[in-house]
Tab-separated table of C-alpha atoms in Angstrom:
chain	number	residue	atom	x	y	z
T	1	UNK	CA	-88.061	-60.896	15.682
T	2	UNK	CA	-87.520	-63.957	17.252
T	3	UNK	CA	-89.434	-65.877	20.103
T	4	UNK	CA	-87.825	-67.999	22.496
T	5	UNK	CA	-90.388	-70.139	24.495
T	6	UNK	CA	-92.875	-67.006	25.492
T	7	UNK	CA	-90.886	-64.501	25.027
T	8	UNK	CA	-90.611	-62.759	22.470
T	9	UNK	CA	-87.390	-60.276	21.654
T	10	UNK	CA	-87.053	-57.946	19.032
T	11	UNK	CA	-83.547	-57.173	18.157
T	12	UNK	CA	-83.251	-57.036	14.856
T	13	UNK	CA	-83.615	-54.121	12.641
T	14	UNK	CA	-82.521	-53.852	8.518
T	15	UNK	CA	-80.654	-50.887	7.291
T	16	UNK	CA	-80.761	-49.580	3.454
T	17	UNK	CA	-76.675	-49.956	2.786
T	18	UNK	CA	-74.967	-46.649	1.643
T	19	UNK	CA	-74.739	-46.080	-1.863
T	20	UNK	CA	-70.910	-46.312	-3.206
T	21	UNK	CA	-71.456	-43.225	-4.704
T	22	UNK	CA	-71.466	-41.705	-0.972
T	23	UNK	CA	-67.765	-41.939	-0.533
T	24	UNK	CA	-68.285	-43.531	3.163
T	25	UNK	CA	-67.091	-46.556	4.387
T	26	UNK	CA	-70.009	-49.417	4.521
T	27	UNK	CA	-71.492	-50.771	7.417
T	28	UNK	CA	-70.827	-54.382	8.233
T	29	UNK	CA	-73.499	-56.883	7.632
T	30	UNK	CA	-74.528	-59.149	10.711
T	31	UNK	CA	-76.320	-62.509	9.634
T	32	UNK	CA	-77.915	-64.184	12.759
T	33	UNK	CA	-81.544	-65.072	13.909
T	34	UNK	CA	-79.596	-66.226	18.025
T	35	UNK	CA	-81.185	-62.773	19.938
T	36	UNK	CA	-78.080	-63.162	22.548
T	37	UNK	CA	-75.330	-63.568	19.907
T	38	UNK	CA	-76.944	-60.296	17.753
T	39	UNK	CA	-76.779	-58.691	21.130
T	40	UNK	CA	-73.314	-58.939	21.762
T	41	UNK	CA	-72.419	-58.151	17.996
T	42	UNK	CA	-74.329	-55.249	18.553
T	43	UNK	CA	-72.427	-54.139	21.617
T	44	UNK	CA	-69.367	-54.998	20.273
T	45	UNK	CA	-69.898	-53.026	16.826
T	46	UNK	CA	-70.887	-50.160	19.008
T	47	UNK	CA	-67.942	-50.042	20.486
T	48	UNK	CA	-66.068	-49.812	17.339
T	49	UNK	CA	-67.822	-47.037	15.870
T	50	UNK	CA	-70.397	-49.071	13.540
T	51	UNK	CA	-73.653	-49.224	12.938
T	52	UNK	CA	-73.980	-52.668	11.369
T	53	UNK	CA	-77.268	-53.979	8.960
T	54	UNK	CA	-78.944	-57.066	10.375
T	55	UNK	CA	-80.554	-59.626	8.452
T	56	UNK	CA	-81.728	-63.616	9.663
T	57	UNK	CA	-80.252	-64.768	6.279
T	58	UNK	CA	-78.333	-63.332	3.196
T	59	UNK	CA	-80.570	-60.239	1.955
T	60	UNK	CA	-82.769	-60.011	-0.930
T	61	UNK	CA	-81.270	-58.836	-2.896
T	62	UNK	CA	-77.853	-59.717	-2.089
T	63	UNK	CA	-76.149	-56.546	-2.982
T	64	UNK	CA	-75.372	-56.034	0.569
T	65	UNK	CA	-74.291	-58.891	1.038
T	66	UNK	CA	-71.777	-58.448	-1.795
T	67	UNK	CA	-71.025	-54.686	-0.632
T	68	UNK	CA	-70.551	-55.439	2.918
T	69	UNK	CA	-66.922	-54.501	3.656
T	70	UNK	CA	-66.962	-57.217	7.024
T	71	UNK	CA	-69.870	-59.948	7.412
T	72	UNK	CA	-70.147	-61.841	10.611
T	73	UNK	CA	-72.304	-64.519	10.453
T	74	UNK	CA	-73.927	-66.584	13.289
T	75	UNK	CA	-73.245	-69.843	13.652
T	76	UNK	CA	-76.830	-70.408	13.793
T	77	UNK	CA	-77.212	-68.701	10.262
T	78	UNK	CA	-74.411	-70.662	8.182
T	79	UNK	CA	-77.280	-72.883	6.813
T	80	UNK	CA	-78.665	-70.435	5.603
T	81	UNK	CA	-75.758	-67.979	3.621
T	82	UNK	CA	-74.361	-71.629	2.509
T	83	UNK	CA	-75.838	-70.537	-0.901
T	84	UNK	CA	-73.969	-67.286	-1.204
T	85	UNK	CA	-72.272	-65.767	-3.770
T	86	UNK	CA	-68.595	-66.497	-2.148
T	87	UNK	CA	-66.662	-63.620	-1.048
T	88	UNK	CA	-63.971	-62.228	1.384
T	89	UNK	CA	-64.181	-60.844	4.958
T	90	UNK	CA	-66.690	-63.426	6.365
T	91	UNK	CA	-66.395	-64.412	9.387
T	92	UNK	CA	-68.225	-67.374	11.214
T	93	UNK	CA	-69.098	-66.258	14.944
T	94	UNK	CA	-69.921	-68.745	17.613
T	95	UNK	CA	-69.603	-69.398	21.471
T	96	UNK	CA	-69.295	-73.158	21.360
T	97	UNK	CA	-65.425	-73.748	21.430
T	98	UNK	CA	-65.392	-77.822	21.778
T	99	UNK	CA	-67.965	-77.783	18.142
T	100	UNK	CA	-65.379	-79.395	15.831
T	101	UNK	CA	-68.214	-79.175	13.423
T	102	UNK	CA	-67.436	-75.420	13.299
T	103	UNK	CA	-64.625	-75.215	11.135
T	104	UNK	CA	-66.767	-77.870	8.299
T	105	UNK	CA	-69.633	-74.781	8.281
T	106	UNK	CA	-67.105	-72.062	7.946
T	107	UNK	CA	-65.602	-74.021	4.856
T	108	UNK	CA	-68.866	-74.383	3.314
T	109	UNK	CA	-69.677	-70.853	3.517
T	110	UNK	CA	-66.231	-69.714	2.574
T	111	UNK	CA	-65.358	-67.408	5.717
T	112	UNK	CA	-61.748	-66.202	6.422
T	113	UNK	CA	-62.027	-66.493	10.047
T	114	UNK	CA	-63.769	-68.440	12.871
T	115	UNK	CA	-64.132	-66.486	16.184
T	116	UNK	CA	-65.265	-67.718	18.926
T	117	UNK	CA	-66.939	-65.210	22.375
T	118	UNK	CA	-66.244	-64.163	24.324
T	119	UNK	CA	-62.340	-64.712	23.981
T	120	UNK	CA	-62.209	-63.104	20.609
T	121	UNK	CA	-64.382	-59.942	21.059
T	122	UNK	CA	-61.182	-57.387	21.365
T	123	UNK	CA	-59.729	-58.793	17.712
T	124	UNK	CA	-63.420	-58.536	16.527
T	125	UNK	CA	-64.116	-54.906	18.102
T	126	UNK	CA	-60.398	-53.869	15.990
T	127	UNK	CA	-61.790	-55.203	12.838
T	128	UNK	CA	-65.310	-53.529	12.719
T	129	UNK	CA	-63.547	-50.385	13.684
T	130	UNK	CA	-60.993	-50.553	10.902
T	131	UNK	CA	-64.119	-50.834	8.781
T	132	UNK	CA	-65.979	-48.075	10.454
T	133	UNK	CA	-62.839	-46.379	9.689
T	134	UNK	CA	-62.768	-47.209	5.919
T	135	UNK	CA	-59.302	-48.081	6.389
T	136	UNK	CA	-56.890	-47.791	3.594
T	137	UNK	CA	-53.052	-47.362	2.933
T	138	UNK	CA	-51.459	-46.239	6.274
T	139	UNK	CA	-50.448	-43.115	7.078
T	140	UNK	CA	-46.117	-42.866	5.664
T	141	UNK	CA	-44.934	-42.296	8.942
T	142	UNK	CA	-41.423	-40.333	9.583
T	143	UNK	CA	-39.459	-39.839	12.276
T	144	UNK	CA	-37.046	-37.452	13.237
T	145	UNK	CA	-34.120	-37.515	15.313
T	146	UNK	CA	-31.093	-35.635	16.219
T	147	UNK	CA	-27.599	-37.060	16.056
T	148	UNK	CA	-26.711	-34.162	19.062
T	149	UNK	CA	-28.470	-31.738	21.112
T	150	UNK	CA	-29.023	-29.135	18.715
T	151	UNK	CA	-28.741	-30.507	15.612
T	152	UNK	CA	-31.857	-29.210	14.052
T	153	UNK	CA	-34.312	-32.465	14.544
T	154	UNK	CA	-36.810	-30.795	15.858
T	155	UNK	CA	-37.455	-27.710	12.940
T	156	UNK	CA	-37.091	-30.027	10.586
T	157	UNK	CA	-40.270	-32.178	11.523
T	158	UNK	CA	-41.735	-28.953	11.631
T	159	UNK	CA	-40.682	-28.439	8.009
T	160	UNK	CA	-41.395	-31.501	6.956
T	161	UNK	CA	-45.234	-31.411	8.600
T	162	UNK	CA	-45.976	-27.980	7.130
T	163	UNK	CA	-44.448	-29.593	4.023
T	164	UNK	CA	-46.882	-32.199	3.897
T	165	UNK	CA	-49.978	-30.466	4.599
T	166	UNK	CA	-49.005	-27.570	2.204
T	167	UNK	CA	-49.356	-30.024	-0.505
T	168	UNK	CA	-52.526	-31.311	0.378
T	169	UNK	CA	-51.844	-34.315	2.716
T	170	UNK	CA	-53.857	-35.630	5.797
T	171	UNK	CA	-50.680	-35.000	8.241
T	172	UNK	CA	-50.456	-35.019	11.493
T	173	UNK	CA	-47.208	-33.810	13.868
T	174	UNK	CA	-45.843	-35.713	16.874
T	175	UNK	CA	-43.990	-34.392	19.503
T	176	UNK	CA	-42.498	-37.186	21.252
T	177	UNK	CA	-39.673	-34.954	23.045
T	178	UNK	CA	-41.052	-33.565	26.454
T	179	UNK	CA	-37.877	-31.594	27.260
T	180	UNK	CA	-37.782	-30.422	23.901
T	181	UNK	CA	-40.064	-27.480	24.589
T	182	UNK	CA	-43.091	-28.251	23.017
T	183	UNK	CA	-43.483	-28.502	18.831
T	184	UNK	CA	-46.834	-25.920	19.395
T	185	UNK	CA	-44.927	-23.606	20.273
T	186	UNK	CA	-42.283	-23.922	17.652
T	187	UNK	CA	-45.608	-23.413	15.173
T	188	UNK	CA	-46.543	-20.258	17.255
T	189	UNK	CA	-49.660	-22.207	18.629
T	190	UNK	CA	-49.189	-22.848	22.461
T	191	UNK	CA	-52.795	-21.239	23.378
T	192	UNK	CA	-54.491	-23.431	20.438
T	193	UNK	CA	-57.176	-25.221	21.606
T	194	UNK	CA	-56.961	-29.344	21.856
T	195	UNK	CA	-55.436	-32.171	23.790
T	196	UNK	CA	-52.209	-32.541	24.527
T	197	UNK	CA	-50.526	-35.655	25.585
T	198	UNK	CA	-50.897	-35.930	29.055
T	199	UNK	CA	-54.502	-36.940	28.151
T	200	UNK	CA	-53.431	-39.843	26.047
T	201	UNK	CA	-51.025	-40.895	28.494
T	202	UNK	CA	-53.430	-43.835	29.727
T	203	UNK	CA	-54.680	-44.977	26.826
T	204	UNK	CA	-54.345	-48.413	26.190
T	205	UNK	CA	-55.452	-50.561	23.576
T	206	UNK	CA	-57.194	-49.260	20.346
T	207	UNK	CA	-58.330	-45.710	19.361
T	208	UNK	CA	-60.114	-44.511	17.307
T	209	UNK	CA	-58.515	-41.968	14.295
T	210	UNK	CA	-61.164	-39.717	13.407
T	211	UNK	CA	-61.504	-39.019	16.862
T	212	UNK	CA	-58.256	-38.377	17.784
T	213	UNK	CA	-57.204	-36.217	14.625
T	214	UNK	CA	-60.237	-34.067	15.889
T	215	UNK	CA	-59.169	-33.959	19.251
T	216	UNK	CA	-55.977	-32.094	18.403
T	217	UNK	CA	-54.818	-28.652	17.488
T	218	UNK	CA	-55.206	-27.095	14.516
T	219	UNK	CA	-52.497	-25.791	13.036
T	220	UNK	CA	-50.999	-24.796	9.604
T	221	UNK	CA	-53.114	-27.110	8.161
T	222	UNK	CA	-51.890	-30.312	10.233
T	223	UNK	CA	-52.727	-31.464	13.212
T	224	UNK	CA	-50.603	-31.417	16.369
T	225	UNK	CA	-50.036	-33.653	19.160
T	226	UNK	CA	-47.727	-32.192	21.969
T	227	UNK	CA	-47.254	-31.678	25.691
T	228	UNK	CA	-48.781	-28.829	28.157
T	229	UNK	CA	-46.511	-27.209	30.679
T	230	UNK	CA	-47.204	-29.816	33.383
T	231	UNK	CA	-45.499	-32.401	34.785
T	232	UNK	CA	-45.904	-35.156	32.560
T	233	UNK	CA	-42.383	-35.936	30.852
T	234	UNK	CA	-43.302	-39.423	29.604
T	235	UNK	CA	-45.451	-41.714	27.427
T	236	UNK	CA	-45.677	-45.422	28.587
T	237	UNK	CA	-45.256	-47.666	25.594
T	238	UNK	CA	-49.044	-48.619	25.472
T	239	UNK	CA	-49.695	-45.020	25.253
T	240	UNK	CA	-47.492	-44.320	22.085
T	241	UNK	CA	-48.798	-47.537	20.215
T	242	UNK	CA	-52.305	-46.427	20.763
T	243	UNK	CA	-51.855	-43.182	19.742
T	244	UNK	CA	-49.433	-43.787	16.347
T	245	UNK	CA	-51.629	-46.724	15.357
T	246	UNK	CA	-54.379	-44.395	15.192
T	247	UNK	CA	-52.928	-42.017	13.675
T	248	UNK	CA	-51.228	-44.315	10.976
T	249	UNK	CA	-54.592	-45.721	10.326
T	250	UNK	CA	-56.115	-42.268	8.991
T	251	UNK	CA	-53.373	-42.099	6.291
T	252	UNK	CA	-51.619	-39.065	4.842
T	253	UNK	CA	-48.746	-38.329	6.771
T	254	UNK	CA	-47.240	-38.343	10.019
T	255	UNK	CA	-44.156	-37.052	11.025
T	256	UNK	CA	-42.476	-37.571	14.752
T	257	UNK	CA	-40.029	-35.627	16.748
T	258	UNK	CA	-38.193	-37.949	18.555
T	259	UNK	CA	-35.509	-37.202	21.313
T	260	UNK	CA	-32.036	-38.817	21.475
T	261	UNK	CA	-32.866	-40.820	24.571
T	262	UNK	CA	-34.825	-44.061	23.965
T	263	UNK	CA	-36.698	-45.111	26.539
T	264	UNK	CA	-39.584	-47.831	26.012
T	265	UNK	CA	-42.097	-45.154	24.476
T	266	UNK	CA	-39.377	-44.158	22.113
T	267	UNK	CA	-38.489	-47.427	21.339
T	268	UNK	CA	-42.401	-48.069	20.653
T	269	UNK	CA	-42.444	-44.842	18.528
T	270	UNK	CA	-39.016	-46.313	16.633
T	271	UNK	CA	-40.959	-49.614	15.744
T	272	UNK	CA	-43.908	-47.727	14.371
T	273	UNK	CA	-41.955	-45.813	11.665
T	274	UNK	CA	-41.456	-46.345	8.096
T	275	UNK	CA	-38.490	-44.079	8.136
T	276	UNK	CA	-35.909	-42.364	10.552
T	277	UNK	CA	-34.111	-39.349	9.411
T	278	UNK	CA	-30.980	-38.583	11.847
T	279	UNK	CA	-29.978	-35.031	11.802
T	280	UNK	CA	-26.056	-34.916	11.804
T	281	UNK	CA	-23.913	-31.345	11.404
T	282	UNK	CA	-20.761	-32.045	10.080
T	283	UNK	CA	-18.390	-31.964	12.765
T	284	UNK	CA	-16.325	-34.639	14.385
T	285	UNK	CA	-17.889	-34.368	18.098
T	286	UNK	CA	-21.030	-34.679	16.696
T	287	UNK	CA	-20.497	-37.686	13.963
T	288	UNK	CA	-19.221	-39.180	17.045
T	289	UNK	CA	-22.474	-38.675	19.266
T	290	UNK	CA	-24.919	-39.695	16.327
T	291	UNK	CA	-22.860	-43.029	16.535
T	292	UNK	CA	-24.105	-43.836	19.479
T	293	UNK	CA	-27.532	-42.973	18.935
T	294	UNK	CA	-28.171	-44.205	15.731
T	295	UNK	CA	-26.854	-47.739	17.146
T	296	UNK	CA	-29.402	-47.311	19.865
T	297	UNK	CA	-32.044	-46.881	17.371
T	298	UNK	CA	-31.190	-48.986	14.117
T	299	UNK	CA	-32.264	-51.813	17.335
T	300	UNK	CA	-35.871	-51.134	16.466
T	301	UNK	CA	-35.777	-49.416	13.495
T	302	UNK	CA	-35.068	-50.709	10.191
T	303	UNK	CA	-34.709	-47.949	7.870
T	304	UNK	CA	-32.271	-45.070	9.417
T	305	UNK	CA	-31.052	-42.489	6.951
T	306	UNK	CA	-28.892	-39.245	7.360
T	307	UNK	CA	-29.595	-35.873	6.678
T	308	UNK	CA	-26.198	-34.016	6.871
T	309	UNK	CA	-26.323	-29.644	8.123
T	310	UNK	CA	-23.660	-27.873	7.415
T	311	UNK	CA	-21.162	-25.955	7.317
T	312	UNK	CA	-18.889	-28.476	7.544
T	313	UNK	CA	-15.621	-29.108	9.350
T	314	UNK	CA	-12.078	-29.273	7.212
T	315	UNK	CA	-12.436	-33.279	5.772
T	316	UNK	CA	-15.651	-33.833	6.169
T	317	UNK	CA	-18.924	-33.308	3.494
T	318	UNK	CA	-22.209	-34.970	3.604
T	319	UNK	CA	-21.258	-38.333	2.228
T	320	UNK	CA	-18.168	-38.664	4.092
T	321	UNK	CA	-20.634	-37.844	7.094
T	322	UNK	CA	-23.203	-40.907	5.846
T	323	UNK	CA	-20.198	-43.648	5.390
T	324	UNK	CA	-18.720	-42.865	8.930
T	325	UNK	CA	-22.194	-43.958	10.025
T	326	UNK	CA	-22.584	-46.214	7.490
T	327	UNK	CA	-26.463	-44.744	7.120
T	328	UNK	CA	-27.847	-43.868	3.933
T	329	UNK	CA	-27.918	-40.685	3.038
T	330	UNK	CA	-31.117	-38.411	2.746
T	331	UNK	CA	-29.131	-35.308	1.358
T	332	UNK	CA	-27.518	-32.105	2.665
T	333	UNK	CA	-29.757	-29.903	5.012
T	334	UNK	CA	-29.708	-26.618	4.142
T	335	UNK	CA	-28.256	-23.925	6.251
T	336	UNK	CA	-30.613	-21.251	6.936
T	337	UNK	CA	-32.041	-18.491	9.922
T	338	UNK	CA	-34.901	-20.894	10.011
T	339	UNK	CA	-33.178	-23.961	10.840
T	340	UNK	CA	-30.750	-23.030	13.319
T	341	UNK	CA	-32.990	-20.095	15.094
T	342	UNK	CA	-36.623	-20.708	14.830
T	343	UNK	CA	-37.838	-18.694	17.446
T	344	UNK	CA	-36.725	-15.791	15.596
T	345	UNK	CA	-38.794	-16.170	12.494
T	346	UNK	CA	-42.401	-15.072	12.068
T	347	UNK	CA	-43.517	-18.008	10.782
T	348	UNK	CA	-43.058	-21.811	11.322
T	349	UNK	CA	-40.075	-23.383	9.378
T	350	UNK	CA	-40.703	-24.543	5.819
T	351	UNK	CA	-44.124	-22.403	6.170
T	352	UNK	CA	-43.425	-20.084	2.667
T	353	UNK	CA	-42.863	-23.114	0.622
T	354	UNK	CA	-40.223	-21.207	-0.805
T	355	UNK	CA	-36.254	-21.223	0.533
T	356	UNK	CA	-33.918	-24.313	0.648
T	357	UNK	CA	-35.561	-26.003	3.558
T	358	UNK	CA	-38.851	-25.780	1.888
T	359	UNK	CA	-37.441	-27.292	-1.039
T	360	UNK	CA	-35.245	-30.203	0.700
T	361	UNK	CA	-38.618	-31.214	2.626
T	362	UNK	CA	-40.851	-31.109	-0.773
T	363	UNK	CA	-37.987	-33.085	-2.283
T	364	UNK	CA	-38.060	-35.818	0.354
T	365	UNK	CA	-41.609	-36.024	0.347
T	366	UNK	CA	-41.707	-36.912	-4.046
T	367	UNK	CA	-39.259	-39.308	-3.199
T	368	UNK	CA	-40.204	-41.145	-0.253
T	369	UNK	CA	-43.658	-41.216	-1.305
T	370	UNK	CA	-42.952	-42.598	-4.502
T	371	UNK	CA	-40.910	-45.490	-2.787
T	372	UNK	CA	-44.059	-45.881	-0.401
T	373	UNK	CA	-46.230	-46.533	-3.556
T	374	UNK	CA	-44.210	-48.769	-5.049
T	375	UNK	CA	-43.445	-51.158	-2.167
C-alpha cells in the first residue's frame, strides 16, 4: 500500500514463488513502491501471460529474488535492492528519459538493461512472455522444398513430422503451400478440428506458443497448421514471423512445407529455418529447375542441402545430382508407393516407422539433431 497525498492505493499484492520442484517456469519479480509504474508493469505482464510477485524492496528472504527468472525494478526502488545479492536479468524501469543519473543506479544494482515507458513496453511485454513461456532451446526448425513440381517435398515433411513426433518430440507441421492441397489432408485429417491459417493471417507482432500449439489440429501426434478450402492463398510476411517465432519458441520440432515460389512470406519462412532440404529426382529437366530455385532461396537461407529421389537418369546418381547444384547432400530418398502416391496409402507417409522413408527421416533426425546440440 502506498498513499499519495490522501489517497490511498493499494496495488500491491506478494505471491509465494513456485517451488523448482514444480517444473513451471517462475514468475517475474516486480520491485517498486511508484503505484502508477506497478500499474503499468502489471498491465504489461498481463499481456504477456504472467502473473508477476510484487514486493516494495528485495524480499525477505531473498530466495525470490535469487529465483526470479526476470526482475524489473522501479527506479524508485534501486535504493533499496542496491544491497542485493548480484544477479542476471534485472532490469531498471523508469519514465524519466533526460535522468542521466539512471544509468549510475542501474550500475550499482547490477541490471542488464535500462528501459524506459512508455517507448520500451513492446520489448518488455516479449521478455516477460518468453519467461511466462519458460523459454528454452528453440524449436530445430526444417524446411522443405521441391526442386520441381512433383518432386516429393511435400510427403516428405509429412514423413519427417510423423518422424519426429513418433520419437517423442514436441513437433509441429507447417503448410506454407496454399496450392499444394492442404498437408491435413495428406495426414487424412481435413475435418479435424482447429485453426487453420486464414485465422493467423493478421497477426502481427508476438504470439504466444502454448496458445497457438493448442489452437491447432491434432494429428499423429503433431500438431498441424494448414489452410481451409477458402480463398486465402497467402501469408503476409508479418503473419509467417509471428506464427514460426512462436512456434520455434515451444521447442521440439518444426518442419515446413514450402512451395517453389518465394514470395515475401516464403522468403520470411526461408529466414526462419535452421535447415532447407531441396527435393531433387534425378533427371536433367529437373536438376535444371532446382537450379533456379535453390538460387532463389540460398538468398535467405543459409544452410540448403539436397535430398536426391530416384530412379535416376543414365549419368546421373545422387552425388553427381548434389555437385551440379553445388548443395550438400542430405542422402538418397528412397523410392517407394508412399512417396510418389500418397493418397493411395492408408496411412500418412513415414507413419509405420518401418520402410525406407521411415528410416531416411529417423536417420536425418539423429543427425541433424546431434549437429543442433553441438552448435
Amino acid at each position: 500500500m502506498q498513499r499519495r497525498g490522501t489517497e490511498t492505493v493499494t496495488a500491491v499484492v506478494t505471491h509465494d514463488p513456485p517451488s523448482a520442484a514444480s517444473g513451471r517456469p517462475g514468475r517475474p519479480l516486480i520491485v517498486t513502491e511508484d503505484a502508477e509504474l506497478l500499474e503499468d508493469l502489471l498491465r504489461l505482464c498481463a499481456a504477456a501471460g504472467a502473473t508477476p510477485e510484487v514486493h516494495h524492496g528485495v524480499p525477505e528472504p531473498r530466495g525470490s529474488w535469487e529465483a526470479a527468472p526476470l526482475v524489473l525494478v522501479g527506479d524508485d526502488a534501486a535504493h533499496r535492492v542496491r544491497g542485493a545479492g548480484r544477479r542476471r536479468a534485472v532490469v531498471l524501469v523508469g519514465r524519466d528519459q533526460d535522468d542521466a543519473g539512471v544509468w549510475r543506479r542501474a550500475v550499482e544494482i547490477g541490471a542488464d538493461h535500462v528501459l524506459m515507458l512508455p517507448d520500451g513496453e513492446q520489448w518488455l511485454v516479449d521478455r516477460i512472455a518468453d519467461v511466462a513461456e519458460g523459454v528454452g532451446r528453440p524449436a530445430l526448425t526444417v524446411g522443405v522444398i521441391g526442386g520441381r513440381g512433383g518432386a516429393g517435398a511435400s510427403t516428405l515433411a509429412c514423413a519427417l513430422a510423423v518422424t519426429a513426433a513418433r520419437e517423442g518430440l514436441r513437433t509441429l507441421l507447417v503448410d506454407a503451400d496454399p496450392l499444394g492441397g492442404g498437408l491435413d489432408v495428406l495426414l487424412g485429417g481435413e475435418a479435424a478440428e482447429g485453426l487453420r491459417w486464414p485465422s493467423f493471417a493478421g497477426s502481427r507482432g508476438r504470439l504466444g506458443s502454448g496458445a497457438l500449439e493448442e489452437s491447432l489440429p491434432k494429428l499423429h501426434s503433431l500438431r498441424v497448421l494448414s489452410w481451409d478450402r477458402g480463398e486465402c492463398v497467402a501469408v503476409p510476411p508479418q503473419a509467417m514471423r509471428a506464427v514460426l517465432a512462436a512456434a520455434r519458441r515451444r521447442g521440439g520440432t518444426v518442419v515446413v512445407d514450402l512451395p517453389r515460389r518465394i514470395d515475401d512470406g516464403v522468403a520470411e519462412a526461408l529466414a526462419q529455418l535452421d535447415v532447407g532440404i531441396l527435393v531433387v529426382p534425378a533427371e536433367l529437366r529437373a536438376v535444371a529447375a532446382a537450379r533456379q530455385v535453390a538460387a532463389a532461396a540460398r538468398l535467405v537461407l543459409r544452410d540448403l542441402r539436397v535430398a536426391v529421389r530416384g530412379p535416376y537418369a543414365p549419368g546421373l546418381d545422387d552425388r553427381e545430382v548434389a555437385r551440379l547444384l553445388d548443395l550438400p547432400l542430405v542422402g538418397e530418398l528412397p523410392v517407394e508407393s508412399g512417396l510418389l502416391r500418397p493418397q493411395e496409402s492408408e496411412e500418412p507417409p513415414g507413419a509405420s516407422g518401418r520402410g525406407p522413408l521411415a528410416r531416411f527421416c529417423r536417420e536425418f533426425w539423429e543427425r541433424s539433431l546431434l549437429e543442433a546440440r553441438a552448435a
